[in-house]
XYZ file of C-alpha atoms in Angstrom:
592
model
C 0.000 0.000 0.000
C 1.122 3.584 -1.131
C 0.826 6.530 0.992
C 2.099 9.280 -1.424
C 4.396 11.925 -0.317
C 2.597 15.723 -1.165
C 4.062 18.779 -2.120
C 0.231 20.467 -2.157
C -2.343 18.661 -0.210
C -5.007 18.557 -3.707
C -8.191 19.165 -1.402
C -7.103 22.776 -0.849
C -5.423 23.327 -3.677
C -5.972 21.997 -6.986
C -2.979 21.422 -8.877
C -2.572 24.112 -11.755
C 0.515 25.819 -13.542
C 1.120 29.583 -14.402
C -0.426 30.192 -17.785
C -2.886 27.215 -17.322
C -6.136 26.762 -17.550
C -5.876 23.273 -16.835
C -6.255 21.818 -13.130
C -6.153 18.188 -11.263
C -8.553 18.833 -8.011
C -10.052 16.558 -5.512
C -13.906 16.703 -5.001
C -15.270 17.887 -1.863
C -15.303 14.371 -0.406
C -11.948 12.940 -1.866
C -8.605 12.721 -0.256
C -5.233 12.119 -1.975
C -4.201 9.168 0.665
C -4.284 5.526 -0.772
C -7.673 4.441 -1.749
C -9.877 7.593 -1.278
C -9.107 9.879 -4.387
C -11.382 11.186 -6.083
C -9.156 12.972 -8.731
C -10.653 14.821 -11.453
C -9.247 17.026 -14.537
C -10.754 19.974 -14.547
C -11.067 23.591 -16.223
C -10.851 27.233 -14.844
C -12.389 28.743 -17.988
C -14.315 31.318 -17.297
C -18.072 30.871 -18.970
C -19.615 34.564 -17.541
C -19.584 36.655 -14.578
C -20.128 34.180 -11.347
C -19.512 30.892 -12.952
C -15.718 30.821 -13.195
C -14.394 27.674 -11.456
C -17.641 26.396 -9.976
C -17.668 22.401 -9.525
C -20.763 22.689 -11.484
C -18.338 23.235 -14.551
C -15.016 22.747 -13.932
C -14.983 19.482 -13.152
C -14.769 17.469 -16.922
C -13.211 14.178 -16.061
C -12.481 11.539 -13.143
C -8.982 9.874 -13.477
C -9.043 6.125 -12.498
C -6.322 3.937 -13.397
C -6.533 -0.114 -14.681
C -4.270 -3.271 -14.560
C -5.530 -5.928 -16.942
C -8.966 -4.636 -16.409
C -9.522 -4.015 -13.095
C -9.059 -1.036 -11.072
C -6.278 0.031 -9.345
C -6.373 2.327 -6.168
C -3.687 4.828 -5.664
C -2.153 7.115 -3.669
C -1.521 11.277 -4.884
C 1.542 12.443 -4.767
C 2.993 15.423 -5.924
C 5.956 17.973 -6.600
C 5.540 21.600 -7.901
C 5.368 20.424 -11.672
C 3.907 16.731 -11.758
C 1.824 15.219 -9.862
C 2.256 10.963 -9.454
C -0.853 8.675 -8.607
C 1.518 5.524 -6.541
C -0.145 2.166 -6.608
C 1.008 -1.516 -5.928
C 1.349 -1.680 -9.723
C 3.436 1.069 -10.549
C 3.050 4.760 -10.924
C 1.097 6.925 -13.115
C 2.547 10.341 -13.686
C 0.913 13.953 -15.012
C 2.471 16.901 -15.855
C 0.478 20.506 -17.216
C 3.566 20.822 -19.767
C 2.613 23.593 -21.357
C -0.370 25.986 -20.859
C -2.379 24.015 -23.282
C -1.132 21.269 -22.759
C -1.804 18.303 -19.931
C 0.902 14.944 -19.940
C -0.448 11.304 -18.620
C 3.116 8.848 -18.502
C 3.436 5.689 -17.237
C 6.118 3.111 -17.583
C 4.748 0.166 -15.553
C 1.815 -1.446 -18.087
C -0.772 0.766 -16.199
C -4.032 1.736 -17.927
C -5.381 5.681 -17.815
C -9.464 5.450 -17.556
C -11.229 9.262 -17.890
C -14.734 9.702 -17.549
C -16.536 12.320 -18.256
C -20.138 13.152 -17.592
C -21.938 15.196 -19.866
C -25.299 16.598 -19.838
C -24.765 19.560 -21.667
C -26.457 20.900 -24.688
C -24.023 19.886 -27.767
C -21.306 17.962 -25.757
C -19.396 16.367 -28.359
C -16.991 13.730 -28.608
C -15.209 12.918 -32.538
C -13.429 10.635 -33.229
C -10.739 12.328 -35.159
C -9.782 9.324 -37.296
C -6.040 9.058 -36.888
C -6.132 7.803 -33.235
C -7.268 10.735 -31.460
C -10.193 11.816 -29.868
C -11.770 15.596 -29.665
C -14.045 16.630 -26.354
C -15.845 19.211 -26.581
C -18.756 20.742 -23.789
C -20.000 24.337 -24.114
C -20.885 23.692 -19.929
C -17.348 24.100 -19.229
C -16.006 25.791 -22.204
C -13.639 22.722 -23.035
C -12.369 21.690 -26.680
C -9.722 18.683 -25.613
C -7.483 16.824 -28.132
C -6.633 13.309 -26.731
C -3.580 12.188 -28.271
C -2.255 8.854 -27.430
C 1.230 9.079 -28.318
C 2.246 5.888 -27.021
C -0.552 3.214 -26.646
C -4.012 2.864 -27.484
C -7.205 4.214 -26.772
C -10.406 1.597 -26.446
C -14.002 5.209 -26.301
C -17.556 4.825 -25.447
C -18.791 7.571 -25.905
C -22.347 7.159 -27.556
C -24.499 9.604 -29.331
C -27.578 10.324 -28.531
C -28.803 12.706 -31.940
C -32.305 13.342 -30.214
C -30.707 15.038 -27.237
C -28.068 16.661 -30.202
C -24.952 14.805 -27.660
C -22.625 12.523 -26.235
C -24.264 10.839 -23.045
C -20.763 10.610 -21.466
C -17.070 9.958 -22.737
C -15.542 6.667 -21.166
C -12.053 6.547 -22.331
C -9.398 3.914 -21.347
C -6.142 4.154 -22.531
C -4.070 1.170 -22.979
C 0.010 1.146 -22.430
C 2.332 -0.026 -25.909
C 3.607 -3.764 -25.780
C 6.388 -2.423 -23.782
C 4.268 -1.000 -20.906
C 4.648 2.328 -21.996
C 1.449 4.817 -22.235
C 2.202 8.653 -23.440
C -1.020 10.339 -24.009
C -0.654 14.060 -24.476
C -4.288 16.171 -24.159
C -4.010 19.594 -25.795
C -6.954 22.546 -25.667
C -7.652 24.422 -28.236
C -9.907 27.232 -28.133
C -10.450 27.074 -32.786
C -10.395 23.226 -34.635
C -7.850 21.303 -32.948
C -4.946 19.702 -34.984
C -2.308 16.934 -33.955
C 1.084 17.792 -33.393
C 3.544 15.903 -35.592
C 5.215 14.890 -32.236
C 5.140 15.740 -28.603
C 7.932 16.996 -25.846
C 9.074 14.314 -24.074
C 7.440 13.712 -20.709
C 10.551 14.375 -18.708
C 11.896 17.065 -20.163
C 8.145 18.427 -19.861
C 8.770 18.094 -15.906
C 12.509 19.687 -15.905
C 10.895 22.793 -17.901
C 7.841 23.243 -15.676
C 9.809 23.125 -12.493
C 13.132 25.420 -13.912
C 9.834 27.870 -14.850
C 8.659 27.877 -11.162
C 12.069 27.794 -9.817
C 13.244 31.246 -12.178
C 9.612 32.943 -10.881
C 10.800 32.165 -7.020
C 13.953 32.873 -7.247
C 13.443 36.111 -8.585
C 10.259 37.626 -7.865
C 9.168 35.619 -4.552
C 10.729 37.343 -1.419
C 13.291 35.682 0.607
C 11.885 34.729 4.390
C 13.045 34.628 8.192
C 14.110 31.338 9.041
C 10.613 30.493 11.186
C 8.541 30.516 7.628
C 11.160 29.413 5.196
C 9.409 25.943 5.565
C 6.613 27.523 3.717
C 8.077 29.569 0.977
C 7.999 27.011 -1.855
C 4.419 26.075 -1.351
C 3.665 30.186 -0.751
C 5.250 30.926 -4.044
C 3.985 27.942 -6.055
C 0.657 29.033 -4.866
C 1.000 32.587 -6.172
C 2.877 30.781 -9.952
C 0.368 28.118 -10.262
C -2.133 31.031 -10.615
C -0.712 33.789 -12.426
C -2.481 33.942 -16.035
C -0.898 34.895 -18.864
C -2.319 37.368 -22.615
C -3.355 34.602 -25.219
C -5.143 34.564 -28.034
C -8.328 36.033 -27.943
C -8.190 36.870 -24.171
C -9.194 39.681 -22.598
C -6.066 39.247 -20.161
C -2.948 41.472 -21.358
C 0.018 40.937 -19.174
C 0.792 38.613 -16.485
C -1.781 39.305 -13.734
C -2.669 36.493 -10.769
C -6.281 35.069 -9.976
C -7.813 34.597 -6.297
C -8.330 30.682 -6.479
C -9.031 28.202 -9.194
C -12.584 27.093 -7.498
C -14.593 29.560 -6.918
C -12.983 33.238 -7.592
C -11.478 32.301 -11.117
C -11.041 36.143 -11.727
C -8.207 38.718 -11.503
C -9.306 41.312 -9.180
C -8.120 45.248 -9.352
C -6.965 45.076 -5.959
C -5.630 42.043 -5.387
C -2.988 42.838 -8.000
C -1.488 45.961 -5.671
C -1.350 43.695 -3.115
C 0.576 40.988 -4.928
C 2.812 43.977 -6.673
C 4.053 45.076 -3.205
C 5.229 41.454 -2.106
C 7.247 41.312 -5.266
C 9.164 44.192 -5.019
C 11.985 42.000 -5.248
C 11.477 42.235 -9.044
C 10.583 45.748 -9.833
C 9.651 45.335 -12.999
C 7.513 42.332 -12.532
C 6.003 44.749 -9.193
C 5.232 47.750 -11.180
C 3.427 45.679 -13.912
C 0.952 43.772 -11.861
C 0.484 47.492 -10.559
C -0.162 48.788 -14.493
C -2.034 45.874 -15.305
C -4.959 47.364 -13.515
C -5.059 50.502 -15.653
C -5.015 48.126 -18.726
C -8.876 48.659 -18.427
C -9.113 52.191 -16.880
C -12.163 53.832 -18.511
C -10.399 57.049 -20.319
C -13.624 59.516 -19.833
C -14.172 59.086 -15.955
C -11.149 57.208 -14.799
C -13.185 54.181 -13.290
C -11.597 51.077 -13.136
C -13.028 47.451 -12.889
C -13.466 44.896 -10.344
C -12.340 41.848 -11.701
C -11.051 40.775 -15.480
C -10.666 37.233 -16.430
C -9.976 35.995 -19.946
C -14.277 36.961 -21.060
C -14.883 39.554 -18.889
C -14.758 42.708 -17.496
C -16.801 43.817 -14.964
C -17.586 47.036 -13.329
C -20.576 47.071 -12.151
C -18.427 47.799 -8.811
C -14.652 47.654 -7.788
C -12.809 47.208 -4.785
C -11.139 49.788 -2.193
C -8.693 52.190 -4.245
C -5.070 51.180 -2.390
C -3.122 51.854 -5.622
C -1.636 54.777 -4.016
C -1.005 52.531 -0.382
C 0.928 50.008 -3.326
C 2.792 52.639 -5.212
C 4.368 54.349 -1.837
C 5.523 50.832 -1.044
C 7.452 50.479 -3.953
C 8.569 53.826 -4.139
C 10.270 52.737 -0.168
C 11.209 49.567 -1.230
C 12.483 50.050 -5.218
C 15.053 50.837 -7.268
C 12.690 52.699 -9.970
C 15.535 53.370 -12.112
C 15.047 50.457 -14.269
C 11.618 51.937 -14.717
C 11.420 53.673 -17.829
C 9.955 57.108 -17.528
C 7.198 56.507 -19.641
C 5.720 53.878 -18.050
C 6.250 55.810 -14.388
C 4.443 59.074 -16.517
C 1.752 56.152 -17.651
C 0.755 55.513 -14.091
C 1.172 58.501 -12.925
C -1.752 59.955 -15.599
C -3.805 56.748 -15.231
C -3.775 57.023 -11.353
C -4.623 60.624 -10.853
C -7.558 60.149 -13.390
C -8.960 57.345 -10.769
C -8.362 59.703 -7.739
C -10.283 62.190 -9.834
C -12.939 59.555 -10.546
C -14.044 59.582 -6.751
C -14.338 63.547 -6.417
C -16.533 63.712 -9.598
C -18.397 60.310 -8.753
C -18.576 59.244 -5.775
C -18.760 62.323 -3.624
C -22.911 63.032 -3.978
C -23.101 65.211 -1.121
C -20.709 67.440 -2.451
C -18.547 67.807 0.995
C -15.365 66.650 -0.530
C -15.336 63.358 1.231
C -16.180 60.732 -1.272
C -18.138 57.879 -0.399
C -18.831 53.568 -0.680
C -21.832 53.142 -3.026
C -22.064 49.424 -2.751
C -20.996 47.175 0.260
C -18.606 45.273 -2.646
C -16.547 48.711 -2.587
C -15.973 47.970 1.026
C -13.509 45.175 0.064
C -15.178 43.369 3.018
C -18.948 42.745 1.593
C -20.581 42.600 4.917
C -18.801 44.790 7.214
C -20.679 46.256 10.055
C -19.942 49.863 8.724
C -22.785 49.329 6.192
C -25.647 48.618 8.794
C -27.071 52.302 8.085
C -26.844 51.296 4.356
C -25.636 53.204 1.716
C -23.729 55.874 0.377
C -21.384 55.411 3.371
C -19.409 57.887 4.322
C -15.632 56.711 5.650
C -12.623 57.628 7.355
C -11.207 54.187 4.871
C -11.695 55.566 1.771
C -10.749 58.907 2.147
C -7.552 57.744 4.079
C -6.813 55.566 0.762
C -7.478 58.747 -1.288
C -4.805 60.382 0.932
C -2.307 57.951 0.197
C -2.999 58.105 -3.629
C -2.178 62.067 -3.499
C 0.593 61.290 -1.207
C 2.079 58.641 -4.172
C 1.351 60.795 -6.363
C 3.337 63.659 -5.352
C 6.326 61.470 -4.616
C 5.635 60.302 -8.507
C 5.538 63.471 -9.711
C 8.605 64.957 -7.936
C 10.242 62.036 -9.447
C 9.734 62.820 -12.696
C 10.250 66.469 -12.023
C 6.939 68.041 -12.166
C 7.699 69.986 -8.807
C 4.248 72.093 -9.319
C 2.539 69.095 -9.530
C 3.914 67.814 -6.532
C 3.462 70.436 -4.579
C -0.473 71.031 -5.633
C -0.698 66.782 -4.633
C 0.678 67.531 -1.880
C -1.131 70.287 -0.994
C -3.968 68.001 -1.829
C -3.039 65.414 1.052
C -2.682 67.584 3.470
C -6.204 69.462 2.734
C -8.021 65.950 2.592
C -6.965 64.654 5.375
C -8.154 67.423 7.578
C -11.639 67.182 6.204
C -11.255 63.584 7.132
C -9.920 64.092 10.993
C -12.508 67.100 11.409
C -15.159 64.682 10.047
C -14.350 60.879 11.522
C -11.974 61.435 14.241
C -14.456 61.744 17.743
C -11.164 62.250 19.700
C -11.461 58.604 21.128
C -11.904 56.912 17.677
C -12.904 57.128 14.218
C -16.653 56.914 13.046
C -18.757 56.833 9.986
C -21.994 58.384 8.862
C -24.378 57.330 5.836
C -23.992 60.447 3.682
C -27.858 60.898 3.527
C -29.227 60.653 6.413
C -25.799 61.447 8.978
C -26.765 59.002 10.761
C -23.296 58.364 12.764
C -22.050 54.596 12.672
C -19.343 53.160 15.306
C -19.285 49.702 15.722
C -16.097 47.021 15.945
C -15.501 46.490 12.005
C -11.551 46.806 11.147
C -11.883 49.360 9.036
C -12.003 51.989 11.662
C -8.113 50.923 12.115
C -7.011 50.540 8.323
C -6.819 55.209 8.381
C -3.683 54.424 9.603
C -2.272 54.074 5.964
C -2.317 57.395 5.908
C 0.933 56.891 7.739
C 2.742 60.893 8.804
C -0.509 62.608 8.086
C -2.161 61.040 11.376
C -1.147 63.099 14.142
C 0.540 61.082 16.800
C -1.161 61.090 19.514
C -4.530 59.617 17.764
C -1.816 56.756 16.104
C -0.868 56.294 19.901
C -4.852 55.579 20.817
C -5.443 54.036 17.699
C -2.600 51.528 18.574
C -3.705 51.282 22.443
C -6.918 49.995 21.356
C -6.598 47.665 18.376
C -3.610 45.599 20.916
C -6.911 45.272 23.132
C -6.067 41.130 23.453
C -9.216 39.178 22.548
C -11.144 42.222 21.416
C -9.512 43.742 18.717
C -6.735 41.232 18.163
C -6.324 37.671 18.854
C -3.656 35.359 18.893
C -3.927 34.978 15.134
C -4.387 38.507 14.292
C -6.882 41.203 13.513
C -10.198 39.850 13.102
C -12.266 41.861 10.901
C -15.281 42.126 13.391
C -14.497 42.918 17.213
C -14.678 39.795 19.292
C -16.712 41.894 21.936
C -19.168 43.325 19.241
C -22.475 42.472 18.996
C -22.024 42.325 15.223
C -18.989 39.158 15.194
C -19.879 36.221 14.020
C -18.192 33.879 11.960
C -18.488 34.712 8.222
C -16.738 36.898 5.614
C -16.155 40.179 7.763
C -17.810 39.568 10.035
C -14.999 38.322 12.412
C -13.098 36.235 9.974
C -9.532 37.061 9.794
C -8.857 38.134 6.427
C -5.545 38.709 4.364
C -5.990 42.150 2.768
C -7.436 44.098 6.029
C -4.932 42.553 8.289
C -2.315 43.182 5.874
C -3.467 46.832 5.751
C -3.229 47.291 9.033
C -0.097 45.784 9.585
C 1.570 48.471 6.834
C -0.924 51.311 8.395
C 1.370 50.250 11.550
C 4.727 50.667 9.677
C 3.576 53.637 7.540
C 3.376 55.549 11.324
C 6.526 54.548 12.128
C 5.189 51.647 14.599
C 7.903 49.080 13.338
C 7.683 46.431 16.332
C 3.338 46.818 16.220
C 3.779 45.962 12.683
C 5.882 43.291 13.171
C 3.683 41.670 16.123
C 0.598 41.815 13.640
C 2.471 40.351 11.147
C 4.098 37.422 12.833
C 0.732 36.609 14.493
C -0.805 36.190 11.081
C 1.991 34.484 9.412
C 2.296 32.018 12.026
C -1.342 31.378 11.687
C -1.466 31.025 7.920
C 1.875 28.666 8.125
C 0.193 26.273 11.056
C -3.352 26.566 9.023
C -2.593 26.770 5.341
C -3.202 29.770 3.068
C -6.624 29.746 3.784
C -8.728 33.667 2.817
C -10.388 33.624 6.204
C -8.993 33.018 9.511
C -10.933 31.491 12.308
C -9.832 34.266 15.163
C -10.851 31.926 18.112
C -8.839 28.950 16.603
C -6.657 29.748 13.919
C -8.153 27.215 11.681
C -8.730 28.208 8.426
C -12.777 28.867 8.323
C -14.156 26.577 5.474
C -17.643 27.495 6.539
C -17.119 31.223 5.461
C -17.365 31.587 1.568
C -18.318 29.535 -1.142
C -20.944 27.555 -1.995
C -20.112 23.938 -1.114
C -18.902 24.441 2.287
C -14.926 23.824 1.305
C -12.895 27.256 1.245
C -9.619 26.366 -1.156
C -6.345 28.023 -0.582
C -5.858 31.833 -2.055
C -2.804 33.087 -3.938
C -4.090 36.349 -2.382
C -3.450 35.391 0.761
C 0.060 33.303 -0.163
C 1.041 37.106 -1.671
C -0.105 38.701 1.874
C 1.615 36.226 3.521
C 4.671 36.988 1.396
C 4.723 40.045 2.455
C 3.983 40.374 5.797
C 6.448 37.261 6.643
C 9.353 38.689 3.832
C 9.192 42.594 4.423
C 7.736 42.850 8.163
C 8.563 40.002 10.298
């Protein structure tokens, strides 16, 4: 009996590869020990806003394997660029070689069964008539060539022409006389063709790993000695999901998706987040911070929530923090290899969106722009919304600060001294609206810009003004700090929950209470923005020990440290986040 030794425990993560849309998951019930898989190929094609990794159509096809006919349990283990299902019989190995293209190899007279269950409208599957087989299902936005390069392939896969499809595809392919099965499955988004040949499988797995190693060698941070255990598995997290421009996509440079189940997307903010924990690589940094203005609206400066390779959407958009991003790297970089057109690009592109608030979300005129949706919140049900909408608070208009603060520093770097002065200026007049407005003299508030009606209740985002970093006056940094190190109120032993544990609001979903990566990791650079190094640090290690003992998990449990799979998603099983691998990144690399 195999046990399997794991890189990536498959049921939270699925196994992917930068550029991929290919993944190997677990269901929700399966396990990679020996005997209880329940491994299945899957897609993270995007068919619409909502539906991007669901199990409902990214799962295509189970993998079982065969020895003279009868099944063969296994075990799942895995590296960073294969993974390699162990049985009594001999292994069966899979590599995503190329972004389009997924490896099976064994050596050891094993047979490769994949079936897949189709009940969508026009699911096809051709025989191509040269020993290959085409699958195609509009559910899940799949067009597979099944090449067996080595061995045989026995398909049923019957057509039904009154329901205009395939009832299922039941493939089994068969190893050579030697024991020896290749089969090479390449997607194709137009009419598929075969390759005259295909790389070999090895040399598949040398190039997939040397890819991962270059990306974490020189982008990924390096990390204190207590969390260099988890830097491979960090980084691969953050590789395995970075998407790349293809044909016909809507993606244009290398940008980096939440999870492959669930939130398939590339998300405005996440990318500032992930561009500050590579500032390692400057130039990789500073484009995952341009790749956000890639969809910028020219007339009113708006830009999106989330892109993925179909859509665009913005219907809303997440906290602006571009300008919280931008002063890290202008701390942390050498912006010298930085030509000055693309610094001038930015530069443009982000004073348009700190315009964009002034002329669009401000509608009671009083210079204090406001959250028109709870999605703008970054944390969807956050307490500070219970007086509904437009909100009014200190948050945004301490990110606003820090955009006019970046973008003086940008201008005075590429010598428009006038223009840094006036953004300046700028800074300095907002955030007096916003102390004479939210600051009580004991803590920061909110109002709902209709009605006034004044909101204080335990949400995080009362703490995440301290971004603003030298333009908080010291003594309200020195109650701020008092307060959120309040143990078991305001911070736990895992970190800053995003709900007080004394409100009468916590409870345990989204924010809630939940710890969360991007407004603990806001807080903990609000901390070293005021100069409150060993704060920040304390935050920091607290959540980076948590995610290392609990996995890179979105949402924190703050009474256990557990990651909280009850929290988000649909089926009750939360999946690791490259967000939260980047956060971790850079809290562990740049604060700890």
């Amino acid at each position: 009996m195999k046990e399997g030794k794991r890189f990536i425990d498959f049921h939270s993560a699925p196994f992917g590869r930068k550029g991929s849309f290919f993944i190997v998951q677990q269901s929700d019930t399966g396990r990679d020990h020996f005997g209880a898989a329940d491994l299945w190929v899957g897609t993270t094609r995007s068919i619409g806003y909502g539906y991007s990794g669901l199990d409902t159509t990214n799962r295509v096809m189970k993998i079982s394997l065969e020895k003279d006919g009868k099944p063969v349990p296994f075990a799942v283990s895995n590296t960073p660029a294969e993974i390699i299902l162990e049985s009594d019989y001999g292994n069966m190995h899979i590599c995503i070689a190329e972004y389009n293209l997924l490896q099976f190899h064994s050596e050891d007279g094993l047979s490769l069964v994949l079936n897949a269950p189709l009940t969508a409208f026009h699911a096809a599957v051709r025989d191509m008539l040269d020993g290959s087989w085409l699958l195609t299902t509009y559910k899940s936005a799949v067009n597979w060539l099944f090449v067996p390069v080595r061995g045989s392939c026995v398909m049923d896969a019957p057509y039904d022409w009154r329901a205009m499809r395939n009832l299922y595809m039941h493939g089994t392919w068969h190893p050579d006389e030697k024991g020896v099965l290749d089969l090479a499955v390449e997607e194709f988004e137009l009419d598929s063709k075969r390759r005259p040949s295909y790389p070999d499988y090895k040399s598949s797995v040398a190039a997939v790993m040397a890819d991962f190693e270059q990306y974490r060698d020189t982008c990924f941070p390096e990390l204190p000695a207590e969390f260099a255990k988890s830097r491979d598995k960090a980084a691969w997290m953050i590789w395995s999901h970075t998407r790349v421009p293809q044909p016909r996509s809507l993606i244009k440079r290398e940008m980096i998706i939440m999870m492959h189940k669930m939130f398939g997307q590339c998300y405005c903010w996440q990318q500032a987040f992930h561009a500050m924990a590579h500032c390692r690589n400057v130039d990789f940094a500073w484009n995952l911070l341009e790749s956000i203005f890639d969809y910028q609206d020219p007339e009113n400066g708006q830009i999106p929530d989330h892109i993925d390779e179909l859509d665009i959407t913005f219907l809303t958009f997440k906290p602006p923090i571009y300008g919280v991003a931008l002063n890290w790297l202008l701390d942390r970089c050498d912006l010298s290899v930085i030509s000055r057109e693309r610094k001038e690009q930015l530069y443009e592109k982000v004073a348009k969106l700190y315009r964009f608030f002034f002329t669009y979300r401000d509608l009671d005129g009083d210079g204090l722009p406001e959250y028109h949706q709870c999605d703008e919140t970054g944390c969807e049900d956050t307490s500070m919304c219970i007086k509904g909408l437009p909100l009014a608070c200190p948050e945004l208009a301490a990110y606003l600060v820090s955009m006019a603060d970046a973008l003086s520093r940008l201008a005075a770097l590429l010598g428009r001294e006038q223009e840094a002065k006036a953004w300046d200026e700028e800074a300095g007049a907002l955030s007096d609206r916003l102390l004479k407005t939210f600051w009580t003299g004991e803590r920061f508030v909110a109002f709902h810009a209709g009605t006034k009606e004044i909101i204080s209740t335990g949400s995080i985002s009362f703490f995440t003004p301290l971004v603003m970093g030298k333009r908080l006056p010291p003594h309200i940094v020195d109650i701020l700090v008092k307060k959120l190190f309040t143990e078991n109120v305001h911070i736990s032993p895992y970190g800053i929950p995003s709900e007080a544990l004394d409100s009468p609001y916590f409870a345990h979903g989204w924010s809630k209470g939940t710890i969360q990566s991007p407004t603990t990791c806001l807080v903990a650079l609000g901390l070293a923005f005021c100069g409150r190094r060993e704060e920040a640090r304390e935050v920091a290690l607290r959540y980076a020990r948590a995610v290392q003992q609990a996995g890179f998990y979105h949402m924190i449990d703050p009474l256990t440290g557990v990651g909280n799979d009850n929290a988000i998603g649909v089926h009750k099983v939360q999946h690791w986040a490259a967000w939260t691998a980047g956060v971790f990144a850079l809290l562990a690399g740049y604060l700890c």
